[in-house]
mmCIF file of C-alpha atoms in Angstrom:
data_model
loop_
_atom_site.group_PDB
_atom_site.id
_atom_site.type_symbol
_atom_site.label_atom_id
_atom_site.label_comp_id
_atom_site.label_asym_id
_atom_site.label_seq_id
_atom_site.Cartn_x
_atom_site.Cartn_y
_atom_site.Cartn_z
ATOM 1 C CA MET A 15 0.000 0.000 0.000
ATOM 2 C CA PRO A 16 1.457 3.406 -0.974
ATOM 3 C CA PRO A 17 2.245 5.848 1.835
ATOM 4 C CA LYS A 18 -0.416 8.374 2.699
ATOM 5 C CA ARG A 19 0.399 11.899 1.629
ATOM 6 C CA GLY A 20 -0.760 15.211 2.941
ATOM 7 C CA LYS A 21 -2.853 17.833 1.265
ATOM 8 C CA MET A 22 -1.390 20.048 -1.425
ATOM 9 C CA PRO A 23 -0.033 23.311 0.016
ATOM 10 C CA THR A 24 -1.264 26.603 -1.379
ATOM 11 C CA GLN A 25 0.676 28.044 -4.312
ATOM 12 C CA ALA A 26 1.497 31.199 -2.359
ATOM 13 C CA SER A 27 3.323 29.205 0.344
ATOM 14 C CA VAL A 28 5.348 27.050 -2.060
ATOM 15 C CA LYS A 29 9.091 27.637 -2.339
ATOM 16 C CA ARG A 30 10.384 26.704 -5.783
ATOM 17 C CA VAL A 31 13.789 25.891 -7.229
ATOM 18 C CA ARG A 32 14.241 28.763 -9.668
ATOM 19 C CA GLY A 33 15.870 28.329 -13.050
ATOM 20 C CA VAL A 34 15.634 24.523 -13.034
ATOM 21 C CA SER A 35 13.481 22.055 -14.962
ATOM 22 C CA VAL A 36 13.357 18.353 -14.170
ATOM 23 C CA PHE A 37 11.944 15.741 -16.526
ATOM 24 C CA ARG A 38 10.763 12.210 -15.955
ATOM 25 C CA PRO A 39 10.140 9.707 -18.799
ATOM 26 C CA PHE A 40 7.212 7.294 -18.889
ATOM 27 C CA VAL A 41 5.226 5.145 -21.302
ATOM 28 C CA PHE A 42 1.492 4.961 -21.963
ATOM 29 C CA GLY A 43 -0.424 2.694 -24.286
ATOM 30 C CA ASN A 44 -2.297 -0.578 -24.548
ATOM 31 C CA ILE A 45 -1.988 -4.270 -25.350
ATOM 32 C CA ALA A 46 -4.845 -6.286 -26.835
ATOM 33 C CA ARG A 47 -5.314 -10.027 -27.345
ATOM 34 C CA PRO A 48 -8.097 -11.821 -29.232
ATOM 35 C CA ILE A 49 -10.472 -13.858 -27.083
ATOM 36 C CA ASP A 50 -10.485 -17.576 -27.809
ATOM 37 C CA PRO A 51 -14.115 -18.439 -28.677
ATOM 38 C CA ASP A 52 -13.636 -21.938 -27.243
ATOM 39 C CA ASN A 53 -12.243 -20.601 -23.981
ATOM 40 C CA ARG A 54 -14.266 -17.454 -23.397
ATOM 41 C CA PRO A 55 -13.956 -16.073 -19.833
ATOM 42 C CA GLU A 56 -17.121 -16.234 -17.772
ATOM 43 C CA GLY A 57 -19.275 -13.128 -18.024
ATOM 44 C CA VAL A 58 -17.699 -11.774 -21.218
ATOM 45 C CA PRO A 59 -20.396 -10.825 -23.788
ATOM 46 C CA GLN A 60 -20.495 -12.929 -26.949
ATOM 47 C CA ASP A 61 -19.837 -9.931 -29.204
ATOM 48 C CA HIS A 62 -16.611 -8.990 -27.378
ATOM 49 C CA SER A 63 -13.686 -10.102 -29.524
ATOM 50 C CA HIS A 64 -10.670 -8.851 -27.556
ATOM 51 C CA GLN A 65 -9.322 -8.365 -24.067
ATOM 52 C CA TRP A 66 -7.155 -5.273 -23.649
ATOM 53 C CA THR A 67 -5.189 -3.435 -20.994
ATOM 54 C CA VAL A 68 -4.386 0.264 -21.076
ATOM 55 C CA TRP A 69 -1.564 1.546 -18.887
ATOM 56 C CA VAL A 70 0.736 4.292 -17.703
ATOM 57 C CA LYS A 71 4.093 2.988 -16.489
ATOM 58 C CA GLY A 72 7.763 3.745 -16.186
ATOM 59 C CA VAL A 73 10.180 3.057 -19.006
ATOM 60 C CA ASP A 74 11.316 -0.554 -18.606
ATOM 61 C CA ASP A 75 8.744 -0.827 -15.777
ATOM 62 C CA GLU A 76 10.610 1.537 -13.457
ATOM 63 C CA ASP A 77 8.728 2.845 -10.431
ATOM 64 C CA ILE A 78 7.019 6.174 -11.095
ATOM 65 C CA SER A 79 4.748 6.263 -8.052
ATOM 66 C CA TYR A 80 7.134 8.612 -6.230
ATOM 67 C CA TRP A 81 6.009 11.430 -8.570
ATOM 68 C CA LEU A 82 2.700 10.077 -9.913
ATOM 69 C CA ARG A 83 -0.070 9.770 -7.315
ATOM 70 C CA LYS A 84 -2.935 8.411 -9.413
ATOM 71 C CA VAL A 85 -4.165 7.990 -12.982
ATOM 72 C CA GLN A 86 -7.689 8.484 -14.257
ATOM 73 C CA PHE A 87 -8.788 6.621 -17.403
ATOM 74 C CA LYS A 88 -11.904 7.801 -19.264
ATOM 75 C CA LEU A 89 -13.241 4.907 -21.319
ATOM 76 C CA HIS A 90 -16.005 4.911 -23.912
ATOM 77 C CA ASP A 91 -19.391 5.795 -22.439
ATOM 78 C CA SER A 92 -20.714 2.332 -23.332
ATOM 79 C CA PHE A 93 -18.614 0.824 -20.502
ATOM 80 C CA THR A 94 -20.056 0.504 -17.021
ATOM 81 C CA ASN A 95 -18.287 2.994 -14.767
ATOM 82 C CA SER A 96 -16.454 4.531 -17.718
ATOM 83 C CA LEU A 97 -14.327 6.775 -15.455
ATOM 84 C CA ARG A 98 -11.723 4.560 -13.756
ATOM 85 C CA THR A 99 -9.310 5.971 -11.154
ATOM 86 C CA ILE A 100 -6.237 3.931 -10.208
ATOM 87 C CA GLU A 101 -4.486 5.184 -7.081
ATOM 88 C CA SER A 102 -1.550 2.766 -6.846
ATOM 89 C CA PRO A 103 0.696 0.839 -9.251
ATOM 90 C CA PRO A 104 0.190 -0.760 -11.607
ATOM 91 C CA PHE A 105 -1.643 2.175 -13.181
ATOM 92 C CA GLU A 106 -3.718 0.161 -15.631
ATOM 93 C CA VAL A 107 -7.244 -0.899 -16.578
ATOM 94 C CA THR A 108 -8.206 -4.214 -18.189
ATOM 95 C CA GLU A 109 -11.447 -4.673 -20.123
ATOM 96 C CA THR A 110 -12.986 -6.568 -23.021
ATOM 97 C CA GLY A 111 -14.686 -5.210 -26.119
ATOM 98 C CA TRP A 112 -15.000 -5.301 -29.884
ATOM 99 C CA GLY A 113 -14.149 -1.778 -31.056
ATOM 100 C CA GLU A 114 -11.470 0.892 -30.950
ATOM 101 C CA PHE A 115 -11.924 4.359 -29.451
ATOM 102 C CA GLU A 116 -9.980 7.254 -27.975
ATOM 103 C CA LEU A 117 -9.282 7.263 -24.239
ATOM 104 C CA THR A 118 -8.550 10.245 -22.060
ATOM 105 C CA ILE A 119 -5.773 9.672 -19.530
ATOM 106 C CA LYS A 120 -5.335 12.143 -16.697
ATOM 107 C CA LEU A 121 -2.167 12.184 -14.592
ATOM 108 C CA TYR A 122 -2.342 13.389 -10.980
ATOM 109 C CA PHE A 123 0.974 14.158 -9.321
ATOM 110 C CA VAL A 124 1.907 13.732 -5.660
ATOM 111 C CA PRO A 125 0.724 16.601 -3.389
ATOM 112 C CA GLU A 126 4.306 17.788 -2.781
ATOM 113 C CA SER A 127 4.558 18.696 -6.468
ATOM 114 C CA CYS A 128 1.914 21.458 -6.264
ATOM 115 C CA GLU A 129 1.358 20.684 -9.961
ATOM 116 C CA LYS A 130 -1.958 20.612 -11.807
ATOM 117 C CA PRO A 131 -3.065 17.361 -13.478
ATOM 118 C CA GLN A 132 -2.007 16.749 -17.064
ATOM 119 C CA THR A 133 -4.156 15.107 -19.726
ATOM 120 C CA LEU A 134 -3.133 12.659 -22.441
ATOM 121 C CA TRP A 135 -5.107 11.040 -25.235
ATOM 122 C CA HIS A 136 -4.593 7.518 -26.495
ATOM 123 C CA ALA A 137 -6.236 5.752 -29.430
ATOM 124 C CA LEU A 138 -7.010 2.232 -28.236
ATOM 125 C CA LYS A 139 -5.747 -0.257 -30.801
ATOM 126 C CA ILE A 140 -7.000 -3.852 -30.832
ATOM 127 C CA HIS A 141 -6.836 -4.771 -34.536
ATOM 128 C CA PRO A 142 -3.680 -5.313 -36.636
ATOM 129 C CA TYR A 143 -2.783 -2.945 -39.457
ATOM 130 C CA GLY A 144 -0.181 -3.016 -42.209
ATOM 131 C CA PRO A 145 1.117 -5.606 -44.674
ATOM 132 C CA ASP A 146 1.290 -8.463 -42.113
ATOM 133 C CA VAL A 147 -2.346 -8.330 -41.026
ATOM 134 C CA GLU A 148 -3.225 -11.864 -42.064
ATOM 135 C CA VAL A 149 -0.090 -13.342 -40.478
ATOM 136 C CA ILE A 150 -0.720 -11.510 -37.205
ATOM 137 C CA ARG A 151 -4.318 -12.713 -37.126
ATOM 138 C CA ALA A 152 -3.381 -16.286 -37.962
ATOM 139 C CA GLU A 153 -0.743 -16.384 -35.234
ATOM 140 C CA LYS A 154 -3.019 -14.519 -32.812
ATOM 141 C CA ARG A 155 -0.230 -12.130 -31.848
ATOM 142 C CA PRO A 156 -0.976 -9.474 -29.221
ATOM 143 C CA ILE A 157 -1.425 -5.947 -30.541
ATOM 144 C CA ILE A 158 0.693 -3.335 -28.748
ATOM 145 C CA SER A 159 0.309 0.397 -29.214
ATOM 146 C CA GLN A 160 2.413 2.530 -26.893
ATOM 147 C CA ASN A 161 4.050 5.936 -26.745
ATOM 148 C CA TYR A 162 7.127 7.323 -25.022
ATOM 149 C CA GLU A 163 6.519 10.618 -23.228
ATOM 150 C CA GLU A 164 8.320 12.949 -20.837
ATOM 151 C CA VAL A 165 6.707 15.116 -18.182
ATOM 152 C CA ILE A 166 8.647 18.305 -17.447
ATOM 153 C CA PHE A 167 8.427 20.029 -14.093
ATOM 154 C CA ASN A 168 9.486 23.643 -14.520
ATOM 155 C CA GLU A 169 10.882 25.260 -11.365
ATOM 156 C CA PRO A 170 9.600 22.439 -9.129
ATOM 157 C CA ALA A 171 8.629 22.980 -5.525
ATOM 158 C CA GLU A 172 11.581 22.401 -3.195
ATOM 159 C CA ALA A 173 9.921 19.455 -1.442
ATOM 160 C CA PHE A 174 9.096 17.876 -4.802
ATOM 161 C CA TYR A 175 12.622 18.505 -6.092
ATOM 162 C CA ASP A 176 13.920 16.547 -3.103
ATOM 163 C CA ILE A 177 11.561 13.668 -3.961
ATOM 164 C CA LEU A 178 12.585 13.663 -7.618
ATOM 165 C CA THR A 179 16.330 13.777 -7.046
ATOM 166 C CA GLY A 180 16.927 12.433 -3.558
ATOM 167 C CA ALA A 181 18.412 15.799 -2.573
ATOM 168 C CA GLY A 182 16.677 15.693 0.811
ATOM 169 C CA ALA A 183 18.295 12.387 1.758
ATOM 170 C CA ALA A 184 21.646 13.672 0.527
ATOM 171 C CA ARG A 185 21.364 16.731 2.779
ATOM 172 C CA GLU A 186 20.454 14.557 5.770
ATOM 173 C CA GLY A 187 23.653 12.600 5.244
ATOM 174 C CA ASN A 188 25.733 15.769 4.801
ATOM 175 C CA PRO A 189 24.319 18.373 7.213
ATOM 176 C CA LYS A 190 27.054 20.945 6.692
ATOM 177 C CA PRO A 191 26.052 24.589 7.036
ATOM 178 C CA GLY A 192 25.168 26.281 3.822
ATOM 179 C CA ARG A 193 24.629 23.021 1.870
ATOM 180 C CA GLY A 194 20.885 22.637 2.208
ATOM 181 C CA GLY A 195 17.783 24.446 1.052
ATOM 182 C CA LYS A 196 17.219 26.285 -2.195
ATOM 183 C CA ALA A 197 20.847 27.146 -2.905
ATOM 184 C CA ALA A 198 21.997 23.521 -2.843
ATOM 185 C CA ALA A 199 19.030 22.349 -4.899
ATOM 186 C CA ALA A 200 19.498 25.054 -7.497
ATOM 187 C CA SER A 201 23.209 24.306 -7.718
ATOM 188 C CA ALA A 202 22.573 20.591 -8.206
ATOM 189 C CA GLY A 203 19.931 21.239 -10.849
ATOM 190 C CA LYS A 204 22.035 23.722 -12.818
ATOM 191 C CA SER A 205 25.025 21.414 -12.846
ATOM 192 C CA ALA A 206 22.902 18.769 -14.592
ATOM 193 C CA ALA A 207 21.125 21.201 -16.893
ATOM 194 C CA ARG A 208 20.799 20.408 -20.561
ATOM 195 C CA PRO A 209 19.698 22.647 -23.502
ATOM 196 C CA ALA A 210 16.377 24.431 -23.021
ATOM 197 C CA SER A 211 17.117 24.525 -19.286
ATOM 198 C CA THR A 212 15.819 20.999 -18.824
ATOM 199 C CA ALA A 213 17.594 18.657 -16.434
ATOM 200 C CA ALA A 214 17.464 14.914 -16.070
ATOM 201 C CA VAL A 215 19.010 15.425 -12.608
ATOM 202 C CA LYS A 216 20.387 12.004 -11.781
ATOM 203 C CA PRO A 217 19.456 10.898 -8.259
ATOM 204 C CA SER A 218 21.868 10.083 -5.474
ATOM 205 C CA PRO A 219 23.092 6.458 -5.082
ATOM 206 C CA ASP A 220 20.578 5.912 -2.279
ATOM 207 C CA HIS A 221 17.771 6.771 -4.684
ATOM 208 C CA SER A 222 19.015 4.967 -7.801
ATOM 209 C CA ALA A 223 15.532 3.577 -8.499
ATOM 210 C CA LYS A 224 14.356 7.088 -9.309
ATOM 211 C CA ALA A 225 16.055 7.108 -12.706
ATOM 212 C CA ALA A 226 15.516 9.801 -15.314
ATOM 213 C CA GLU A 227 17.469 8.143 -18.108
ATOM 214 C CA ILE A 228 16.082 5.560 -20.529
ATOM 215 C CA PRO A 229 17.926 2.198 -20.818
ATOM 216 C CA LEU A 230 20.930 1.823 -23.114
ATOM 217 C CA ARG A 231 19.589 -1.275 -24.875
ATOM 218 C CA SER A 232 16.146 -2.347 -26.076
ATOM 219 C CA THR A 233 14.412 -5.527 -24.948
ATOM 220 C CA PRO A 234 11.376 -7.390 -26.324
ATOM 221 C CA GLN A 235 9.343 -5.857 -23.500
ATOM 222 C CA ASN A 236 10.729 -2.319 -23.866
ATOM 223 C CA PRO A 237 11.592 -0.781 -27.260
ATOM 224 C CA PHE A 238 12.414 2.637 -25.784
ATOM 225 C CA SER A 239 16.173 2.961 -25.292
ATOM 226 C CA ARG A 240 19.271 4.929 -26.293
ATOM 227 C CA GLU A 241 19.820 2.242 -28.912
ATOM 228 C CA THR A 242 16.379 2.889 -30.451
ATOM 229 C CA GLU A 243 16.951 6.630 -30.238
ATOM 230 C CA GLY A 244 20.258 6.271 -32.095
ATOM 231 C CA LYS A 245 18.677 4.160 -34.848
ATOM 232 C CA GLU A 246 15.868 6.682 -35.254
ATOM 233 C CA LEU A 247 18.393 9.525 -35.532
ATOM 234 C CA ASP A 248 20.284 7.531 -38.184
ATOM 235 C CA ARG A 249 17.062 7.043 -40.154
ATOM 236 C CA MET A 250 16.339 10.758 -39.928
ATOM 237 C CA ARG A 251 19.842 11.609 -41.188
ATOM 238 C CA VAL A 252 19.393 9.267 -44.154
ATOM 239 C CA ALA A 253 15.966 10.787 -44.867
ATOM 240 C CA VAL A 254 17.357 14.337 -44.701
ATOM 241 C CA LYS A 255 20.135 13.456 -47.170
ATOM 242 C CA LYS A 256 17.583 11.878 -49.510
ATOM 243 C CA VAL A 257 15.371 14.974 -49.396
ATOM 244 C CA GLU A 258 18.368 17.238 -50.005
ATOM 245 C CA GLU A 259 19.342 15.120 -53.018
ATOM 246 C CA MET A 260 15.769 15.283 -54.353
ATOM 247 C CA ILE A 261 15.801 19.067 -53.987
ATOM 248 C CA ARG A 262 19.090 19.283 -55.907
ATOM 249 C CA GLU A 263 17.660 17.098 -58.682
ATOM 250 C CA GLU A 264 14.498 19.199 -58.896
ATOM 251 C CA ARG A 265 16.542 22.396 -59.075
ATOM 252 C CA GLU A 266 18.655 20.953 -61.876
ATOM 253 C CA THR A 267 15.514 19.845 -63.741
ATOM 254 C CA LEU A 268 14.038 23.334 -63.308
ATOM 255 C CA LYS A 269 17.194 24.939 -64.698
ATOM 256 C CA GLN A 270 17.079 22.663 -67.738
ATOM 257 C CA ARG A 271 13.416 23.454 -68.375
ATOM 258 C CA GLU A 272 14.000 27.179 -68.021
ATOM 259 C CA ALA A 273 16.925 26.965 -70.474
ATOM 260 C CA LYS A 274 14.784 25.012 -72.932
ATOM 261 C CA LEU A 275 11.944 27.536 -72.578
ATOM 262 C CA GLU A 276 14.364 30.420 -73.192
ATOM 263 C CA GLU A 277 15.691 28.649 -76.301
ATOM 264 C CA LEU A 278 12.133 28.200 -77.650
ATOM 265 C CA ARG A 279 11.379 31.868 -77.054
ATOM 266 C CA ARG A 280 14.520 32.876 -78.896
ATOM 267 C CA THR A 281 13.963 30.615 -81.896
ATOM 268 C CA GLU A 282 10.256 31.458 -82.176
ATOM 269 C CA GLY A 283 10.805 35.165 -81.681
ATOM 270 C CA ILE A 284 8.597 35.357 -78.588
ATOM 271 C CA LEU A 285 9.450 38.290 -76.382
ATOM 272 C CA PRO A 286 9.183 37.844 -72.625
ATOM 273 C CA LYS A 287 6.155 39.528 -71.059
ATOM 274 C CA LYS A 288 6.754 42.846 -69.376
ATOM 275 C CA ARG A 289 5.986 42.967 -65.669
#
């Protein structure tokens, strides 16, 4: 059971770490599997063809409950109790159905954050698409549709900054004068700053579970990694070069056509129109 947290303090009383942004990565999406007609679960309507689960979770299943308090899923109105609120991990909802629709996913952060909820939208996918549709159906493969996302906390509240980075525990272990409070937090955040004033802010060794970095390598369960990012960047570089080459070819073709048009004007005695 997650620890009970207090009420959110008023904005006027919140001390913030100025000039620092902290991000945390997460994944949201769904997995769907066809229901075996010969082994249909009890109570599932006959017209329901798939069982699916929609989720919000950490990259590579890392714990995100230290910054995410609860998740609210708004399903299609045809579902009983279409507004589902999950207040502890795993932040997910499992249902059965026959159709696809758009869900609203609302993220509620821990009270120490003093942050307003954020809303996401996800298109539930239960049917295969693309050139391998028939193979996927024949093999009854699960359908996975997921997205990588980052939530950015701009100038986080001091108490929340401590939760995100483990700065509070670090100060307790090093209670030297002048090393705590806003100055220490701001210094730590700025030292880890990246472009656009956004910081991953790696946690202390005692809080290594609170990671901000995605894994180096992909796995069958988690495609989001530095390896995937590198491959995507390589594909983008190849695509950019191809577009640049196409532009050069089009410019050369245009020059040839303009030269041919000028030659026709000259041989036919057509004067260019005055502007």
